[in-house]
Coordinates of C-alpha atoms and ligand atoms in Angstrom, one line a residue:
M1 CA -0.9 -14.6 -10.2
T2 CA -0.6 -11.4 -8.1
A3 CA 0.9 -11.3 -4.7
K4 CA -1.8 -11.8 -2.1
R5 CA -3.2 -8.8 -0.4
S6 CA -4.2 -9.1 3.3
T7 CA -7.5 -7.9 4.7
T8 CA -8.1 -4.3 5.5
T9 CA -7.0 -2.6 8.7
A10 CA -9.7 -1.7 11.2
T11 CA -9.5 -0.3 14.7
P12 CA -10.8 -1.9 17.9
A13 CA -14.5 -1.5 18.6
D14 CA -15.9 0.7 21.4
P15 CA -15.5 -0.6 25.0
C16 CA -18.6 -2.7 25.7
C17 CA -20.3 -5.5 27.5
F18 CA -21.4 -8.5 25.4
V19 CA -24.5 -10.1 27.0
I20 CA -25.4 -13.5 25.6
F21 CA -29.0 -14.7 26.2
G22 CA -29.0 -18.5 25.6
A23 CA -25.4 -18.6 26.8
S24 CA -25.4 -22.4 27.4
G25 CA -26.5 -23.1 23.8
D26 CA -24.8 -24.4 20.8
L27 CA -24.7 -21.1 19.0
A28 CA -22.9 -19.4 21.8
H29 CA -20.2 -22.1 22.1
R30 CA -19.9 -23.1 18.4
L31 CA -19.9 -19.6 16.8
L32 CA -20.1 -16.6 19.1
V33 CA -17.2 -17.3 21.4
P34 CA -14.9 -18.5 18.6
A35 CA -15.8 -15.3 16.7
L36 CA -15.0 -13.1 19.7
Y37 CA -11.7 -14.9 19.9
N38 CA -10.9 -14.2 16.3
L39 CA -11.8 -10.6 16.8
A40 CA -9.5 -10.5 19.8
A41 CA -6.7 -12.2 17.8
Q42 CA -7.1 -9.5 15.1
G43 CA -6.9 -6.7 17.7
L44 CA -10.5 -5.7 17.0
L45 CA -12.0 -6.2 20.4
P46 CA -11.7 -3.3 22.8
E47 CA -9.5 -3.6 25.9
A48 CA -12.5 -2.8 28.0
F49 CA -14.6 -5.8 27.3
A50 CA -16.7 -8.2 29.3
I51 CA -18.9 -11.2 28.6
V52 CA -22.1 -11.7 30.6
G53 CA -24.0 -15.0 30.0
V54 CA -27.7 -15.5 30.7
A55 CA -29.3 -19.0 30.7
R56 CA -31.7 -21.1 32.6
A57 CA -29.2 -23.5 34.3
E58 CA -27.8 -22.6 37.7
K59 CA -24.0 -22.6 37.6
S60 CA -21.1 -20.7 39.0
E61 CA -19.2 -18.0 37.0
E62 CA -16.2 -20.2 37.1
A63 CA -18.1 -23.1 35.6
F64 CA -19.5 -20.8 32.9
R65 CA -16.0 -19.5 32.1
S66 CA -14.6 -23.0 31.7
E67 CA -17.5 -24.1 29.5
L68 CA -16.8 -21.1 27.3
E69 CA -13.1 -22.0 27.2
S70 CA -13.7 -25.7 26.3
G71 CA -16.2 -24.6 23.6
L72 CA -13.6 -22.3 22.2
R73 CA -11.0 -25.0 22.1
Q74 CA -13.4 -27.4 20.4
F75 CA -14.8 -25.0 17.8
A76 CA -12.1 -22.5 17.1
I77 CA -11.0 -22.3 13.5
G78 CA -7.3 -22.7 13.9
K79 CA -5.0 -22.9 16.9
V80 CA -6.0 -21.1 20.1
D81 CA -3.4 -18.8 21.7
D82 CA -3.6 -19.2 25.5
E83 CA -2.9 -15.6 26.2
I84 CA -5.5 -14.3 23.9
A85 CA -8.1 -16.8 25.2
S86 CA -7.4 -15.9 28.8
R87 CA -7.6 -12.2 28.0
L88 CA -10.9 -12.7 26.2
L89 CA -12.4 -14.7 29.2
S90 CA -10.8 -12.6 31.9
C91 CA -14.0 -10.8 32.7
V92 CA -17.0 -13.2 32.6
A93 CA -20.2 -13.0 34.5
Y94 CA -23.1 -15.4 34.6
V95 CA -26.8 -14.8 35.4
P96 CA -29.1 -17.8 35.8
G97 CA -32.7 -17.4 35.0
A98 CA -35.6 -17.6 32.6
A99 CA -35.9 -15.1 29.7
D100 CA -39.4 -14.0 30.8
D101 CA -38.8 -13.8 34.5
P102 CA -38.3 -10.2 35.9
A103 CA -36.0 -11.6 38.6
T104 CA -33.5 -12.5 35.9
Y105 CA -33.3 -8.9 34.8
R106 CA -32.8 -7.7 38.4
K107 CA -29.8 -10.1 38.6
L108 CA -28.6 -8.9 35.2
V109 CA -28.7 -5.3 36.4
Q110 CA -26.4 -6.3 39.3
A111 CA -24.1 -8.3 37.2
L112 CA -23.8 -5.4 34.6
T113 CA -23.2 -2.8 37.3
R114 CA -20.4 -5.0 38.7
V115 CA -18.6 -5.8 35.4
E116 CA -19.1 -2.4 33.9
R117 CA -17.4 -0.8 36.9
A118 CA -14.6 -3.4 36.9
R119 CA -14.0 -3.0 33.2
D120 CA -15.0 0.5 32.5
T121 CA -17.1 -0.5 29.5
R122 CA -18.8 2.9 29.6
G123 CA -22.3 1.5 29.7
N124 CA -22.2 0.2 26.1
R125 CA -24.1 -3.0 25.9
L126 CA -24.6 -5.5 23.1
F127 CA -27.4 -8.0 23.9
Y128 CA -27.1 -11.1 21.7
L129 CA -30.3 -13.2 21.5
A130 CA -29.0 -16.6 20.9
T131 CA -32.2 -18.2 22.2
P132 CA -35.0 -20.1 20.6
P133 CA -37.2 -17.6 18.7
S134 CA -40.1 -17.8 21.2
A135 CA -37.8 -15.9 23.6
F136 CA -37.1 -12.9 21.3
A137 CA -40.2 -10.9 22.1
P138 CA -40.1 -11.5 25.9
I139 CA -36.4 -10.6 26.1
G140 CA -37.0 -7.4 24.0
R141 CA -39.9 -6.5 26.2
C142 CA -38.1 -7.1 29.5
L143 CA -35.0 -5.2 28.3
G144 CA -37.2 -2.3 27.3
Q145 CA -39.3 -2.3 30.5
T146 CA -36.3 -2.6 32.9
G147 CA -34.5 0.2 31.1
L148 CA -31.5 -2.1 30.5
A149 CA -31.6 -1.2 26.8
R150 CA -32.3 2.5 27.2
E151 CA -29.6 4.6 25.6
E152 CA -28.4 7.3 28.0
N153 CA -25.3 9.4 28.8
G154 CA -23.8 8.7 25.5
A155 CA -23.8 4.9 26.0
W156 CA -25.2 2.7 23.2
R157 CA -27.4 -0.3 23.7
R158 CA -27.9 -2.8 20.8
L159 CA -29.7 -6.0 20.3
I160 CA -28.7 -8.8 17.9
I161 CA -31.5 -11.1 17.0
E162 CA -30.9 -14.5 15.4
K163 CA -33.1 -16.1 12.7
P164 CA -35.8 -17.1 12.3
F165 CA -37.4 -13.7 12.6
G166 CA -41.0 -14.9 12.6
V167 CA -42.5 -18.0 10.9
D168 CA -44.7 -16.1 8.5
L169 CA -45.7 -12.6 7.6
A170 CA -48.1 -12.1 10.5
S171 CA -45.6 -13.3 13.1
A172 CA -42.8 -11.2 11.6
L173 CA -45.0 -8.1 11.7
A174 CA -46.0 -8.8 15.3
L175 CA -42.4 -9.3 16.4
N176 CA -41.3 -6.1 14.7
R177 CA -44.2 -4.3 16.4
E178 CA -43.3 -5.6 19.8
L179 CA -39.6 -4.8 19.5
L180 CA -40.2 -1.4 18.1
E181 CA -42.5 -0.5 21.0
V182 CA -39.5 -0.7 23.4
L183 CA -36.4 -0.1 21.1
H184 CA -35.5 2.1 18.2
E185 CA -35.0 0.5 14.8
R186 CA -31.3 1.7 15.0
Q187 CA -30.8 -0.5 18.1
I188 CA -32.0 -3.7 16.4
Y189 CA -29.6 -5.8 14.4
R190 CA -31.4 -8.7 12.8
I191 CA -28.8 -11.2 11.7
D192 CA -28.6 -13.3 8.6
H193 CA -25.3 -15.1 8.7
Y194 CA -25.2 -15.1 4.8
L195 CA -24.4 -11.4 5.0
G196 CA -21.3 -12.2 7.0
K197 CA -19.9 -14.2 4.1
E198 CA -17.2 -12.2 2.2
T199 CA -18.4 -13.6 -1.2
V200 CA -21.9 -12.4 -0.5
Q201 CA -20.7 -8.9 0.5
N202 CA -18.7 -8.9 -2.7
I203 CA -21.8 -9.1 -4.9
M204 CA -22.4 -5.4 -4.3
V205 CA -18.8 -4.5 -5.0
L206 CA -18.7 -6.5 -8.2
R207 CA -21.8 -4.8 -9.4
F208 CA -21.2 -1.2 -8.3
A209 CA -17.4 -0.8 -8.2
N210 CA -16.9 -2.0 -11.8
G211 CA -17.9 -0.1 -14.9
L212 CA -18.6 -3.1 -17.0
F213 CA -21.4 -5.0 -15.3
E214 CA -24.0 -2.3 -14.4
P215 CA -24.8 -1.3 -18.0
I216 CA -25.7 -4.9 -18.9
W217 CA -27.3 -5.8 -15.6
N218 CA -30.9 -5.7 -16.7
R219 CA -33.7 -7.3 -18.7
H220 CA -32.2 -6.2 -22.0
H221 CA -29.1 -8.4 -21.5
I222 CA -30.0 -10.9 -18.9
D223 CA -32.0 -14.0 -19.7
H224 CA -32.6 -15.3 -16.2
V225 CA -31.0 -15.7 -12.8
Q226 CA -30.5 -19.0 -10.9
I227 CA -29.9 -18.9 -7.2
T228 CA -28.9 -22.2 -5.6
V229 CA -28.3 -23.1 -2.0
A230 CA -27.8 -26.9 -2.1
E231 CA -26.8 -28.8 0.9
S232 CA -25.6 -32.4 1.0
L233 CA -26.3 -32.8 4.7
T234 CA -29.6 -34.3 5.8
V235 CA -31.9 -32.9 8.5
G236 CA -29.9 -35.1 10.9
S237 CA -30.8 -34.4 14.6
R238 CA -32.8 -31.3 13.9
G239 CA -36.0 -33.1 13.1
R240 CA -38.3 -31.3 15.5
F241 CA -37.2 -27.8 14.5
Y242 CA -37.0 -28.7 10.8
D243 CA -40.4 -30.4 10.5
A244 CA -42.1 -27.3 11.9
T245 CA -40.1 -25.1 9.6
G246 CA -39.4 -26.6 6.2
A247 CA -36.9 -25.6 3.5
L248 CA -38.8 -22.5 2.4
R249 CA -39.1 -20.8 5.9
D250 CA -35.6 -22.0 6.8
M251 CA -33.8 -20.6 3.8
V252 CA -35.8 -18.5 1.4
P253 CA -37.0 -15.3 3.0
N254 CA -33.6 -14.9 4.7
H255 CA -30.5 -16.4 3.0
L256 CA -31.8 -16.8 -0.6
F257 CA -33.5 -13.4 -0.5
Q258 CA -30.3 -11.8 0.7
L259 CA -28.6 -13.1 -2.4
L260 CA -31.6 -12.1 -4.6
S261 CA -31.8 -8.6 -3.3
L262 CA -28.1 -7.9 -3.7
V263 CA -28.4 -9.0 -7.3
A264 CA -31.6 -7.2 -8.0
M265 CA -31.3 -4.0 -6.1
E266 CA -30.8 -0.6 -7.7
P267 CA -27.4 1.2 -7.0
P268 CA -27.7 2.8 -3.5
S269 CA -26.8 6.5 -3.4
R270 CA -24.0 5.7 -0.9
F271 CA -22.4 2.7 0.8
E272 CA -24.2 3.2 4.0
A273 CA -26.8 1.2 6.0
H274 CA -29.9 3.3 5.3
A275 CA -29.4 3.7 1.5
V276 CA -28.3 0.0 1.0
R277 CA -31.1 -1.5 3.0
S278 CA -33.7 0.8 1.4
E279 CA -32.7 -0.5 -2.1
K280 CA -32.7 -4.1 -1.0
A281 CA -36.1 -3.8 0.5
H282 CA -37.4 -2.1 -2.7
A283 CA -36.1 -5.0 -4.7
L284 CA -37.9 -7.5 -2.5
D285 CA -41.0 -5.4 -2.5
A286 CA -41.1 -5.5 -6.3
I287 CA -41.4 -9.3 -6.3
H288 CA -44.6 -10.2 -8.0
V289 CA -46.8 -12.0 -5.5
P290 CA -48.9 -14.6 -7.3
P291 CA -52.5 -14.6 -6.2
G292 CA -54.0 -17.7 -4.4
A293 CA -53.6 -21.0 -6.2
A294 CA -51.6 -19.4 -9.0
A295 CA -48.6 -19.7 -6.6
L296 CA -48.7 -23.5 -7.1
Q297 CA -47.7 -23.1 -10.7
D298 CA -44.5 -21.4 -9.9
C299 CA -43.1 -23.6 -7.1
V300 CA -42.0 -27.1 -6.4
R301 CA -41.8 -28.5 -2.9
A302 CA -40.3 -31.9 -2.3
Q303 CA -39.0 -34.3 0.3
Y304 CA -36.0 -36.6 0.1
V305 CA -36.4 -40.4 0.2
A306 CA -33.9 -43.1 1.1
A307 CA -31.0 -43.8 -1.1
R308 CA -27.4 -45.0 -0.9
V309 CA -25.1 -42.0 -1.1
G310 CA -21.5 -43.0 -1.4
D311 CA -20.8 -45.4 1.4
N312 CA -23.8 -44.3 3.4
E313 CA -27.4 -45.3 3.5
V314 CA -29.5 -42.2 3.8
E315 CA -33.0 -42.9 5.3
D316 CA -36.3 -41.2 4.2
Y317 CA -36.8 -37.8 5.6
R318 CA -39.9 -39.2 7.2
G319 CA -37.8 -41.7 9.1
T320 CA -35.8 -38.9 10.8
R321 CA -36.1 -38.8 14.6
D322 CA -38.9 -36.4 15.7
V323 CA -40.4 -36.3 12.2
P324 CA -44.0 -37.7 11.8
P325 CA -44.2 -40.6 9.4
D326 CA -46.7 -38.7 7.3
S327 CA -45.0 -35.4 7.4
T328 CA -45.6 -33.1 4.4
T329 CA -42.8 -30.7 5.3
E330 CA -40.6 -29.9 2.3
T331 CA -36.8 -30.5 2.5
Y332 CA -36.5 -28.9 -1.0
V333 CA -38.1 -26.0 -2.6
A334 CA -37.8 -24.4 -6.1
L335 CA -39.5 -21.1 -7.0
K336 CA -39.8 -19.0 -10.0
L337 CA -40.1 -15.4 -9.0
M338 CA -40.7 -12.3 -11.2
I339 CA -39.5 -8.9 -10.1
D340 CA -42.0 -6.5 -11.5
N341 CA -39.9 -3.4 -12.1
W342 CA -38.2 -1.6 -15.0
R343 CA -34.9 -3.3 -14.6
W344 CA -36.2 -6.9 -14.3
A345 CA -39.7 -7.2 -15.8
G346 CA -39.7 -10.5 -17.8
V347 CA -36.5 -11.9 -16.3
P348 CA -37.3 -15.0 -14.1
F349 CA -35.3 -15.5 -10.9
Y350 CA -35.3 -19.3 -10.3
L351 CA -34.4 -20.2 -6.7
R352 CA -33.8 -23.6 -5.3
T353 CA -32.6 -24.9 -2.0
G354 CA -32.7 -28.4 -0.3
K355 CA -31.1 -30.9 2.0
A356 CA -29.6 -34.2 1.1
L357 CA -28.7 -33.2 -2.4
K358 CA -25.8 -34.4 -4.5
A359 CA -23.4 -31.7 -3.3
R360 CA -23.0 -28.6 -1.2
R361 CA -23.1 -25.6 -3.5
T362 CA -24.2 -22.0 -3.0
E363 CA -24.1 -19.9 -6.1
V364 CA -25.8 -17.1 -8.0
A365 CA -25.6 -17.7 -11.8
I366 CA -26.7 -15.1 -14.2
E367 CA -27.3 -16.2 -17.7
F368 CA -27.0 -13.6 -20.4
K369 CA -29.1 -13.6 -23.6
R370 CA -27.9 -15.8 -26.3
A371 CA -25.9 -14.5 -29.2
P372 CA -27.8 -14.8 -32.6
F373 CA -26.8 -18.0 -34.3
A374 CA -27.2 -17.0 -37.9
M375 CA -23.6 -16.3 -38.5
F376 CA -22.6 -19.9 -37.8
R377 CA -25.4 -21.7 -39.6
D378 CA -23.1 -22.8 -42.5
T379 CA -20.3 -23.9 -40.2
P380 CA -19.8 -27.2 -38.3
V381 CA -20.8 -25.3 -35.1
D382 CA -24.2 -26.7 -34.0
R383 CA -24.7 -24.7 -30.9
L384 CA -23.2 -22.0 -28.7
A385 CA -22.5 -22.5 -25.0
R386 CA -24.5 -20.5 -22.6
N387 CA -23.0 -17.3 -21.2
F388 CA -23.1 -17.4 -17.4
L389 CA -21.6 -15.1 -14.9
V390 CA -21.4 -17.3 -11.8
M391 CA -20.7 -16.0 -8.3
S392 CA -19.8 -19.0 -6.2
I393 CA -20.3 -18.5 -2.5
Q394 CA -19.4 -22.0 -1.2
P395 CA -17.6 -24.4 -1.1
D396 CA -15.6 -22.6 -3.8
E397 CA -15.3 -18.9 -3.3
C398 CA -14.9 -17.5 -6.8
I399 CA -16.4 -15.7 -9.7
G400 CA -16.5 -17.3 -13.1
L401 CA -17.4 -16.0 -16.6
Q402 CA -18.4 -18.6 -19.2
F403 CA -18.1 -17.6 -22.8
N404 CA -17.5 -19.1 -26.2
A405 CA -14.0 -19.3 -27.7
K406 CA -12.7 -20.7 -31.0
V407 CA -11.1 -24.1 -30.7
P408 CA -7.6 -23.8 -32.3
G409 CA -7.4 -25.4 -35.8
P410 CA -8.4 -24.8 -39.4
A411 CA -12.1 -25.6 -39.0
V412 CA -14.6 -23.3 -37.2
A413 CA -15.2 -25.0 -33.9
I414 CA -16.5 -23.3 -30.8
S415 CA -16.3 -24.3 -27.2
G416 CA -17.5 -22.9 -24.0
V417 CA -14.6 -21.8 -21.8
N418 CA -14.4 -20.4 -18.3
M419 CA -12.5 -17.5 -16.8
T420 CA -12.3 -17.7 -13.0
F421 CA -11.2 -15.5 -10.2
N422 CA -10.5 -17.4 -7.0
Y423 CA -10.5 -15.4 -3.8
Q424 CA -7.7 -17.4 -2.3
D425 CA -5.4 -16.6 -5.2
Y426 CA -5.6 -12.9 -4.4
F427 CA -6.4 -12.4 -0.8
D428 CA -5.2 -13.6 2.6
A429 CA -8.2 -13.7 4.8
A430 CA -8.1 -14.2 8.6
P431 CA -9.9 -17.3 9.8
S432 CA -13.6 -16.4 10.0
S433 CA -17.0 -17.9 10.2
G434 CA -18.6 -14.7 9.1
Y435 CA -19.9 -13.9 12.6
E436 CA -16.7 -11.8 13.3
T437 CA -17.7 -9.2 10.8
L438 CA -21.3 -9.1 12.0
I439 CA -20.4 -8.8 15.7
Y440 CA -17.8 -6.2 15.0
D441 CA -20.1 -4.2 12.8
C442 CA -22.7 -4.2 15.5
M443 CA -20.1 -3.0 18.0
I444 CA -19.2 -0.1 15.8
G445 CA -22.8 0.7 15.0
D446 CA -22.8 -0.2 11.3
A447 CA -26.0 -1.9 10.3
I448 CA -25.3 -2.3 6.6
L449 CA -25.1 -6.1 6.9
F450 CA -28.2 -6.5 9.1
Q451 CA -31.8 -6.6 8.1
R452 CA -34.2 -3.7 8.7
A453 CA -37.8 -4.3 9.6
D454 CA -39.1 -3.4 6.1
G455 CA -36.7 -5.8 4.4
I456 CA -37.8 -8.7 6.7
E457 CA -41.4 -8.0 6.1
A458 CA -41.0 -7.7 2.3
G459 CA -39.3 -11.1 2.3
W460 CA -42.2 -12.7 4.2
R461 CA -44.7 -11.0 2.0
A462 CA -43.2 -12.6 -1.1
V463 CA -43.2 -16.1 0.3
Q464 CA -46.5 -16.0 2.1
P465 CA -48.6 -17.0 -1.0
F466 CA -46.6 -20.2 -1.3
L467 CA -47.0 -21.0 2.4
D468 CA -50.8 -20.4 2.1
A469 CA -51.1 -22.4 -1.1
W470 CA -49.3 -25.4 0.4
R471 CA -51.3 -25.3 3.6
N472 CA -54.5 -25.4 1.5
A473 CA -53.1 -28.2 -0.8
G474 CA -52.1 -30.4 2.1
P475 CA -50.1 -33.4 0.8
R476 CA -51.3 -32.7 -2.8
G477 CA -48.4 -31.7 -5.0
L478 CA -45.6 -32.7 -2.6
A479 CA -42.9 -34.2 -4.8
F480 CA -40.0 -36.6 -3.8
Y481 CA -36.4 -36.9 -4.7
K482 CA -33.7 -39.4 -4.0
A483 CA -31.1 -38.4 -1.4
G484 CA -27.9 -37.6 -3.1
S485 CA -29.6 -36.5 -6.3
E486 CA -29.9 -33.1 -8.0
G487 CA -33.5 -32.7 -6.7
P488 CA -36.9 -33.7 -8.0
A489 CA -37.8 -34.0 -11.6
E490 CA -40.6 -31.5 -11.1
A491 CA -38.0 -28.8 -10.4
D492 CA -36.5 -29.5 -13.8
D493 CA -39.9 -29.2 -15.4
L494 CA -40.4 -25.8 -13.8
L495 CA -37.5 -24.5 -15.9
A496 CA -38.2 -26.8 -18.9
R497 CA -41.6 -25.1 -19.3
D498 CA -39.7 -21.9 -20.0
G499 CA -37.2 -23.6 -22.3
R500 CA -34.4 -23.4 -19.6
R501 CA -32.5 -25.8 -17.4
W502 CA -30.8 -25.7 -14.1
R503 CA -27.0 -25.7 -13.8
S504 CA -25.7 -28.9 -12.3
I505 CA -25.2 -28.9 -8.6
A506 CA -22.3 -31.3 -8.7
Ligands
LIG1 C1 -29.3 -22.1 8.6 C2 -30.4 -23.1 8.4 O1 -29.8 -20.8 8.7 O2 -28.4 -22.1 7.4 C3 -29.8 -24.5 8.2 O3 -31.2 -23.1 9.5 C4 -28.8 -24.4 7.0 O4 -30.8 -25.4 7.9 C5 -27.8 -23.3 7.2 O5 -28.1 -25.7 7.0 C6 -26.9 -23.1 5.9 O6 -25.9 -22.3 6.2 P1 -24.6 -22.4 5.4 O7 -23.7 -21.2 5.8 O8 -24.0 -23.7 5.7 O9 -24.9 -22.3 3.9

């Protein structure tokens, strides 16, 4: 094993003010402030830095600061250094008010004027929309109308928007239109936390920084691709949100399509936001969109039902709080997608994601075409193992190659073996939730890990036929699977029809 190499050296971001809309929410406490803390601990936050929170509740600045601090201590990954924490929270302002009330923005102007002067943040502002999605457009509109987000005198003004970005194609188009009326595309950073994961970012490096993969990365050598995001957690306390959303909207046009587009994209001309995002959007745009009811052939939607999992009794999805007893919302989806271009024509991309499955596992598995068997027909070998290149994103962070090897001994015997590269064996990474990279990138103006309007729209365009077909089908075709299982039998059939099978989740 080689000595571990530490992460790259980067310089502190520009002076700026970090404005959090939805500052009392879970996201702000659980992820944003701990991520800012990690950036501060790595020396990546500027000296001139201030946090301004905006939320409905009336509270003093002091109360807001101590809320942020206790959130940080609760959710930090690792030990909190008091000095770094107090430096991070040394300049905090709080603005109470509703996201669509002009009075909120008048107060925000005053707070910004005050902290920008106190901290000399040079007018640079990062607005983080950690609010429910219904507030995205009103906030964008108000920031635009009040001039708070106007870039002037060399100061930058940027907006990070959380997911979900729309609930279907029409709403995503409308949201993009609204935002782009008041902001430039270069100011909008649409987040997908999957792009903050090192192992996801590495897909591009694996493909394009090595001479050996790209020549075989196409329909001549690849049989099919499996993308799995399996979760063992149930819907839990998120019943209201989840039942209105479902597995497809929650995971596919965003997280799974990030993985798909990184695997399927053409090499960008340079490692730079415009080139990379253009290629990713082209890949999504080339997904064959099945017409009308044909979509039903290529998808499976299912709901989990009660089962004993380990020591726990998991109840039916329909028994979850805030979920109607006759809900037809899917907690699992499997899709077969074809990318209709020269590189991928004829190579199915099978995608699956679900809650309450046997294990937590996110991976991209690429199966290469099988070797001809003829040479072994007069030997004891009865079959060859499948050749997979597996990029494991979580919980293991590794890349594995499965191939056939001779079993030592006089007889010809062959066994599938595995060669694995584990990140932790090679690299020392600073504690991170992935949000650190995304926030830092936004602060330095690098949008490579954020979604552009066309990429978002291409994603929704590809899933819209499934949403439409399900709406028309109502409860017809909804399958069920036991909590703690590998998913519904119908998902196995989807691949079995093509003579293929899923890799095990466990
Ligand atoms: C979120 C979804 O975007 O991603 C959740 O809303 C899901 O339902 C989560 O659990 C999965 O993220 P991760 O990083 O745990 O794979």
